[in-house]
Amino acid sequence: MPMSNIDELKNTGLKATLPRLKILEIFQGGKQRHMTAEDVFRVLLEERSDIGLATVYRVLMQFEQAGLLNRSNFESGKAVYEINEGQHHDHLVCLDCGKVEEFYDAEIERRQNAVAELKGFAIADHSLSIYAHCTKTDCPNRLAAPGRHHPA
């Protein structure tokens, strides 16, 4: 039987307050996997919630510390959060629209470990973000990105 959000919060030692439950629900809703604090706040505003931006930042920090969310810092410099599902993956970040795609490649993982070992290290944790330009001619994200123009 799946855990309720209240149980999930209690297991981390956090009280099940309305802001925490609401923010956890937004991440589990799956509309957008990688979200900034501003993205979460925008969803809350759309839902006519009175949860402030400062509370969003505080809850995201608590969720990260509790292991519910993972934080990444992509080239924008803004922290981006995603649900911690316990499975490692790396990221491809589009420089044209900002879309983030996850991937896992066993060969990349093997090579990173081999390089670390060769240099006298044992990897404890790592994060790989590849920044690239989209080459898809029919990319809907590039066309929809504000301030971006489709290449001629």
Short mmCIF file of C-alpha atoms in Angstrom, two decimals:
data_model
loop_
_atom_site.label_atom_id
_atom_site.label_comp_id
_atom_site.label_asym_id
_atom_site.label_seq_id
_atom_site.Cartn_x
_atom_site.Cartn_y
_atom_site.Cartn_z
CA MET A 1 0.00 0.00 0.00
CA PRO A 2 1.52 3.37 -1.00
CA MET A 3 2.30 5.86 1.76
CA SER A 4 0.17 8.95 2.04
CA ASN A 5 1.89 12.33 1.87
CA ILE A 6 1.18 12.79 5.58
CA ASP A 7 2.98 9.51 6.38
CA GLU A 8 5.82 10.42 4.04
CA LEU A 9 6.34 13.74 5.82
CA LYS A 10 6.09 12.14 9.27
CA ASN A 11 8.75 9.58 8.27
CA THR A 12 11.16 12.45 7.59
CA GLY A 13 10.39 14.07 10.94
CA LEU A 14 8.49 16.96 9.35
CA LYS A 15 5.01 17.90 10.54
CA ALA A 16 2.32 17.60 7.89
CA THR A 17 1.49 21.30 7.54
CA LEU A 18 -0.74 22.56 4.73
CA PRO A 19 2.14 24.31 2.84
CA ARG A 20 4.30 21.17 3.01
CA LEU A 21 1.47 18.90 1.85
CA LYS A 22 0.55 21.28 -0.98
CA ILE A 23 4.14 21.63 -2.23
CA LEU A 24 4.76 17.87 -2.06
CA GLU A 25 1.54 17.35 -4.03
CA ILE A 26 2.77 19.77 -6.74
CA PHE A 27 5.96 17.73 -7.23
CA GLN A 28 4.07 14.45 -7.24
CA GLY A 29 1.53 15.82 -9.74
CA GLY A 30 4.14 15.37 -12.42
CA LYS A 31 3.16 18.27 -14.70
CA GLN A 32 6.75 19.54 -14.55
CA ARG A 33 9.51 17.37 -13.11
CA HIS A 34 12.22 20.00 -12.54
CA MET A 35 10.93 23.11 -10.77
CA THR A 36 12.40 26.27 -9.29
CA ALA A 37 10.91 27.90 -6.19
CA GLU A 38 9.31 30.44 -8.55
CA ASP A 39 7.72 27.62 -10.60
CA VAL A 40 6.20 26.15 -7.43
CA PHE A 41 5.00 29.59 -6.32
CA ARG A 42 3.39 30.18 -9.77
CA VAL A 43 1.42 26.91 -9.44
CA LEU A 44 0.30 27.92 -5.95
CA LEU A 45 -0.86 31.31 -7.28
CA GLU A 46 -2.80 29.60 -10.08
CA GLU A 47 -4.50 27.47 -7.42
CA ARG A 48 -5.34 30.62 -5.47
CA SER A 49 -3.23 29.50 -2.54
CA ASP A 50 -2.03 32.07 -0.01
CA ILE A 51 1.35 30.36 0.55
CA GLY A 52 4.09 32.97 0.15
CA LEU A 53 7.35 32.72 -1.76
CA ALA A 54 9.42 32.78 1.45
CA THR A 55 7.49 29.74 2.70
CA VAL A 56 8.09 27.96 -0.62
CA TYR A 57 11.86 28.53 -0.30
CA ARG A 58 11.82 27.33 3.32
CA VAL A 59 9.81 24.17 2.53
CA LEU A 60 12.00 23.30 -0.48
CA MET A 61 15.10 23.60 1.71
CA GLN A 62 13.48 21.39 4.38
CA PHE A 63 12.48 18.81 1.76
CA GLU A 64 16.01 18.75 0.36
CA GLN A 65 17.52 18.30 3.84
CA ALA A 66 15.01 15.52 4.55
CA GLY A 67 15.90 13.75 1.30
CA LEU A 68 12.47 14.17 -0.33
CA LEU A 69 13.83 16.42 -3.09
CA ASN A 70 17.11 16.67 -4.99
CA ARG A 71 18.48 20.08 -5.92
CA SER A 72 20.47 20.88 -9.05
CA ASN A 73 21.96 24.18 -10.15
CA PHE A 74 21.89 24.50 -13.91
CA GLU A 75 23.46 27.35 -15.91
CA SER A 76 20.68 29.79 -14.97
CA GLY A 77 22.15 29.86 -11.47
CA LYS A 78 18.72 29.07 -10.02
CA ALA A 79 18.20 26.00 -7.87
CA VAL A 80 15.99 23.42 -9.58
CA TYR A 81 14.27 20.73 -7.51
CA GLU A 82 12.92 17.29 -8.35
CA ILE A 83 11.47 14.36 -6.39
CA ASN A 84 14.19 12.07 -5.03
CA GLU A 85 13.27 8.66 -6.38
CA GLY A 86 16.52 7.08 -5.23
CA GLN A 87 17.74 6.35 -8.76
CA HIS A 88 20.77 8.15 -10.14
CA HIS A 89 20.44 9.98 -13.45
CA ASP A 90 22.21 12.75 -15.31
CA HIS A 91 20.79 15.77 -17.12
CA LEU A 92 20.80 17.25 -20.63
CA VAL A 93 19.93 20.95 -20.47
CA CYS A 94 18.76 22.76 -23.61
CA LEU A 95 20.46 26.14 -24.05
CA ASP A 96 17.67 27.29 -26.36
CA CYS A 97 14.61 26.77 -24.15
CA GLY A 98 15.91 25.52 -20.79
CA LYS A 99 14.16 22.13 -21.03
CA VAL A 100 15.86 19.46 -18.93
CA GLU A 101 15.92 15.83 -20.03
CA GLU A 102 17.12 13.04 -17.77
CA PHE A 103 19.23 10.14 -18.93
CA TYR A 104 21.22 7.24 -17.54
CA ASP A 105 24.14 5.72 -19.40
CA ALA A 106 25.96 2.75 -17.84
CA GLU A 107 29.07 3.38 -19.97
CA ILE A 108 29.37 6.98 -18.73
CA GLU A 109 29.00 5.77 -15.15
CA ARG A 110 31.64 3.06 -15.71
CA ARG A 111 34.09 5.52 -17.31
CA GLN A 112 33.65 8.09 -14.49
CA ASN A 113 34.47 5.42 -11.92
CA ALA A 114 37.47 4.24 -13.94
CA VAL A 115 38.84 7.79 -14.30
CA ALA A 116 38.37 8.46 -10.57
CA GLU A 117 40.09 5.19 -9.67
CA LEU A 118 42.98 5.95 -12.04
CA LYS A 119 43.43 9.33 -10.34
CA GLY A 120 43.26 7.79 -6.85
CA PHE A 121 39.66 8.62 -5.98
CA ALA A 122 36.52 6.68 -5.08
CA ILE A 123 33.40 8.58 -6.16
CA ALA A 124 31.02 9.27 -3.27
CA ASP A 125 28.53 11.24 -5.35
CA HIS A 126 28.46 13.11 -8.63
CA SER A 127 26.29 15.25 -10.82
CA LEU A 128 26.60 15.47 -14.59
CA SER A 129 24.81 18.19 -16.55
CA ILE A 130 25.41 18.46 -20.28
CA TYR A 131 24.48 21.81 -21.85
CA ALA A 132 23.51 21.58 -25.51
CA HIS A 133 21.55 23.18 -28.32
CA CYS A 134 18.48 21.32 -29.51
CA THR A 135 18.86 19.83 -32.99
CA LYS A 136 15.24 18.74 -33.34
CA THR A 137 13.65 20.69 -36.21
CA ASP A 138 10.19 20.26 -34.70
CA CYS A 139 11.07 21.14 -31.09
CA PRO A 140 7.89 22.55 -29.48
CA ASN A 141 9.87 23.86 -26.50
CA ARG A 142 12.12 26.09 -28.59
CA LEU A 143 9.12 27.60 -30.36
CA ALA A 144 7.35 28.24 -27.05
CA ALA A 145 10.35 29.62 -25.16
CA PRO A 146 9.85 33.31 -24.31
CA GLY A 147 12.38 35.63 -25.94
CA ARG A 148 13.72 32.83 -28.15
CA HIS A 149 13.48 32.78 -31.91
CA HIS A 150 13.34 29.73 -34.09
CA PRO A 151 16.50 29.63 -36.25
CA ALA A 152 15.81 30.54 -39.87
#
